[in-house]
Coordinates of C-alpha atoms and ligand atoms in Angstrom, one line a residue:
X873 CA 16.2 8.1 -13.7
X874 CA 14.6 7.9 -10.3
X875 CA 10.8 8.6 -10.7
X876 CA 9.9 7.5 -7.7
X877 CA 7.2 9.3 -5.7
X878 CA 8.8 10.0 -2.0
X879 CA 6.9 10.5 0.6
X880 CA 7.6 11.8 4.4
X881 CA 5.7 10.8 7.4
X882 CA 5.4 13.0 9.7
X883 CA 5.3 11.4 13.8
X884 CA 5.5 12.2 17.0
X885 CA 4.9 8.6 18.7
X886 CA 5.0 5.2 18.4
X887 CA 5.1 5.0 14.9
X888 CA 3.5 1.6 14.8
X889 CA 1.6 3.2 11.1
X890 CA 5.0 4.6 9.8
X891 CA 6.9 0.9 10.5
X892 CA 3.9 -0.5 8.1
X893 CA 4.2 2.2 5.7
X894 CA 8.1 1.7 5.8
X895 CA 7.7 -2.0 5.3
X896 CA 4.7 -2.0 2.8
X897 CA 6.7 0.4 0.5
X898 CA 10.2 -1.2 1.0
X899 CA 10.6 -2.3 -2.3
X900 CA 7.9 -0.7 -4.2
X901 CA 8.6 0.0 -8.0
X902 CA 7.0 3.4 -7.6
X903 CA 6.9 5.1 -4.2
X904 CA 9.5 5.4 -1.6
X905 CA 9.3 6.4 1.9
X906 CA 11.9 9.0 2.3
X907 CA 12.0 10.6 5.4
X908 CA 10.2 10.9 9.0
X909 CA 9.4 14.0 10.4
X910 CA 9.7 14.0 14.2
X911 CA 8.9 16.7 16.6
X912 CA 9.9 14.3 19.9
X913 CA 13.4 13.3 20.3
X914 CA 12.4 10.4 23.0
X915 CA 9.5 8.9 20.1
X916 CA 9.9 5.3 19.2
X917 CA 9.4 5.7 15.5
X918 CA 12.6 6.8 15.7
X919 CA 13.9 3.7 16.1
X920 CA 11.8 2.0 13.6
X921 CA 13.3 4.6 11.2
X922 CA 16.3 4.0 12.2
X923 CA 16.3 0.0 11.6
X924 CA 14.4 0.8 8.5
X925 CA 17.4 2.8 7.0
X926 CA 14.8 6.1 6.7
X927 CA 16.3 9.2 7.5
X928 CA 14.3 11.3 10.2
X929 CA 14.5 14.6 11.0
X930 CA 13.6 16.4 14.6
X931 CA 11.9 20.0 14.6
X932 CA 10.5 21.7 17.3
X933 CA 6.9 23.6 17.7
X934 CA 8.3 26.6 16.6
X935 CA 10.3 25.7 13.6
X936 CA 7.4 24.1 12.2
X937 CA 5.5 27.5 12.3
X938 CA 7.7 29.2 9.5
X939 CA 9.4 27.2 6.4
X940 CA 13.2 27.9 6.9
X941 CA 14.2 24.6 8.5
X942 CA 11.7 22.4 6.9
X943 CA 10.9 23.1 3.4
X944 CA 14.3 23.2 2.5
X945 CA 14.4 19.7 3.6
X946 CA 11.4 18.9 1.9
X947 CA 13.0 20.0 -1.3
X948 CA 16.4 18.8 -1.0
X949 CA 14.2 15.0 -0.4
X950 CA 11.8 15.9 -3.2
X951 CA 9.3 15.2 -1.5
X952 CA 5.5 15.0 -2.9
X953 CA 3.5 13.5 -0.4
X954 CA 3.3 13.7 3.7
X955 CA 1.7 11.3 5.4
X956 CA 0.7 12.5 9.1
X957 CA 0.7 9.2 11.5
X958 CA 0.0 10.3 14.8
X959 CA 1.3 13.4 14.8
X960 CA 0.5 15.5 17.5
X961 CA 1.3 19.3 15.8
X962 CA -1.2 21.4 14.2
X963 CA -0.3 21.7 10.6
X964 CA 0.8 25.4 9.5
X965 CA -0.7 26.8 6.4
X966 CA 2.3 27.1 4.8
X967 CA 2.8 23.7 4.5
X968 CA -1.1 23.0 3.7
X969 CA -0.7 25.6 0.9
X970 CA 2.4 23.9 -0.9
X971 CA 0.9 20.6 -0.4
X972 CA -2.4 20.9 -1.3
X973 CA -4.2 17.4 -1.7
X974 CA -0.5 16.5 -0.6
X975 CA -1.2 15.8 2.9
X976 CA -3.2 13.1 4.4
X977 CA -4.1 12.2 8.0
X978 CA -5.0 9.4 9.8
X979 CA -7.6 9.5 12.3
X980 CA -9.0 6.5 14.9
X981 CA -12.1 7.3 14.9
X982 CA -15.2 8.1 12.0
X983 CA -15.2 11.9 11.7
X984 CA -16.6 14.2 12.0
X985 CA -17.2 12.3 15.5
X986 CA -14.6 12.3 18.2
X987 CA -12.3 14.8 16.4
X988 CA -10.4 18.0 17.2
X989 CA -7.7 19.1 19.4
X990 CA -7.2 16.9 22.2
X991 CA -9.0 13.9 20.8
X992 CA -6.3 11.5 20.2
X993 CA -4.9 7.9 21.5
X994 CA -6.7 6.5 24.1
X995 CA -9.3 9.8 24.7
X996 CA -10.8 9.0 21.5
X997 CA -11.9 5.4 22.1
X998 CA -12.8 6.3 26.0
X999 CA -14.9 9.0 24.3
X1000 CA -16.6 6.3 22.2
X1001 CA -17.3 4.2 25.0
X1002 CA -18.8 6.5 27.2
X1003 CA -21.1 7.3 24.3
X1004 CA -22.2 4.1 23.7
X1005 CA -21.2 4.4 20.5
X1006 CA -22.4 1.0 18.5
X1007 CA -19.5 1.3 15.7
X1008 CA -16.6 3.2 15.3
X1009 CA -13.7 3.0 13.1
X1010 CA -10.8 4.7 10.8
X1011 CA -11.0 8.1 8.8
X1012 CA -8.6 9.1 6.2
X1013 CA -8.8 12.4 5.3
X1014 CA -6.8 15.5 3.7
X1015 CA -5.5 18.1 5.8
X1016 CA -6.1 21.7 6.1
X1017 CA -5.1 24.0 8.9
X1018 CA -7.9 22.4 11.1
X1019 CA -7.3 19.3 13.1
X1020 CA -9.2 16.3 11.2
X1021 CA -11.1 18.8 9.0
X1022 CA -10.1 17.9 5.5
X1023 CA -11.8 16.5 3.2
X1024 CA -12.8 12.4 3.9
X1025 CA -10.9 10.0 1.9
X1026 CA -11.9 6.9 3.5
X1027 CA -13.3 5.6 6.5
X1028 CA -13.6 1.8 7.5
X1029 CA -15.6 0.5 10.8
X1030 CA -15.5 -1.8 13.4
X1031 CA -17.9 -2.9 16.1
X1032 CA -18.2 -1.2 19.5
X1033 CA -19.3 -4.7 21.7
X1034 CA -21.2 -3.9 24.8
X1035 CA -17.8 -5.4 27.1
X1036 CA -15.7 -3.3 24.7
X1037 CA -12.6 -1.6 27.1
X1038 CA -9.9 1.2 25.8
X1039 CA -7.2 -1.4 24.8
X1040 CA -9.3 -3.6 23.1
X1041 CA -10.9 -0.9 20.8
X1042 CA -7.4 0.4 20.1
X1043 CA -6.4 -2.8 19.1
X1044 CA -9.1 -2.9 16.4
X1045 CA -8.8 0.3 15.1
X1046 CA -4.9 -0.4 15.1
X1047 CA -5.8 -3.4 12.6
X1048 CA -7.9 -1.5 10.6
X1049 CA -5.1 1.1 10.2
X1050 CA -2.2 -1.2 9.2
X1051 CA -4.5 -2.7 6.8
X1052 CA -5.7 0.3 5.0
X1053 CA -3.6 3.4 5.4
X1054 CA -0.5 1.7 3.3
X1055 CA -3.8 0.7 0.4
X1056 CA -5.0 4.1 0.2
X1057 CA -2.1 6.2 0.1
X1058 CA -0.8 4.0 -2.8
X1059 CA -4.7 4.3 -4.3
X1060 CA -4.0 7.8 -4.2
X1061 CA -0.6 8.4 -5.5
X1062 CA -0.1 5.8 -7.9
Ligands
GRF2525 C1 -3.0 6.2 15.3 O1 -4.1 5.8 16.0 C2 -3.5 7.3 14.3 O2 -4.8 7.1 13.9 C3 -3.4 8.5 15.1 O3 -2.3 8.4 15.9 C4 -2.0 7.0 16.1 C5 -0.6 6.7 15.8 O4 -0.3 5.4 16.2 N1 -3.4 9.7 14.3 P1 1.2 4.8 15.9 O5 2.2 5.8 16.5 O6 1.3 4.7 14.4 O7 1.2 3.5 16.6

């Protein structure tokens, strides 16, 4: 009997998160990553499904908005656990609804600051430099129908140095994200 928990990760980018997720679970006794969930046919973590032997699935804007294409997907995969890893689509509440607490989101940046529509990739850390932010960091959280409104799992910080530029924040938030997100999801579902 197969009792592993499968999860799908839902991206519309690079996918640098999923390929850690797809390697940190690879041959985990208890959680498997099933499927990725792609709304952009040009994305690269397409690829990295691809050479990971994970089956992805494309759907547009609008067939996220209603369940016909995708929750019969999510069924047929059994899956019990999305992971959202940079992507870009607001959530419907029909999904939030049949995954309540089921959904999780990562975030580069410590919410509630520098959240919301638009606040993604590089605008985030520019925003935190032209704040002279001291700190920033990773957020974790649930998701409801809001962007980076649900409840705060976890949240890990870095410095903001006073030379700091866009790439080199990214690059320590990116750390901190391969390091934790693959921890927490498997705090939370194991
Ligand atoms: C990450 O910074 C994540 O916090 C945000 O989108 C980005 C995805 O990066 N939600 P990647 O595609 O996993 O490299």
């Amino acid at each position: 009997m197969n009792s592993k928990k499968h999860i799908a990760i839902f991206a519309s980018g690079n996918g640098s998160n999923a390929e850690k997720l797809m390697q940190y679970f690879q041959h985990h006794p208890s959680i498997k990553i099933e499927l990725v969930i792609c709304n952009n046919p040009n994305a690269l973590v397409l690829e990295k499904a691809k050479t990971k032997q994970v089956e992805s699935i494309l759907i547009s804007k609008a067939e996220l908005k209603t369940s016909d294409k995708l929750f019969p997907v999510l069924e047929q995969h059994q899956i019990n656990f999305i992971v959202l890893a940079g992507f870009l689509l607001q959530i419907p509440s029909w999904l939030t609804q049949k995954y309540q607490h089921h959904i999780i989101n990562i975030h580069p940046s410590l919410l509630p600051k520098f959240g919301g529509k638009g606040m993604f990739g590089r605008f985030v850390h520019e925003a935190v430099i032209a704040a002279h932010e001291t700190e920033s960091g990773i957020t974790i959280h649930f998701v409801n129908e809001k962007y980076d409104d649900g409840e705060i799992i976890f949240q890990g910080n870095c410095k903001v140095d006073k030379n700091e530029t866009i790439e080199s924040l990214a690059n320590k938030i990116q750390q901190l994200e391969h390091l934790y997100l693959p921890k927490i999801i498997e705090q939370i579902i194991v």
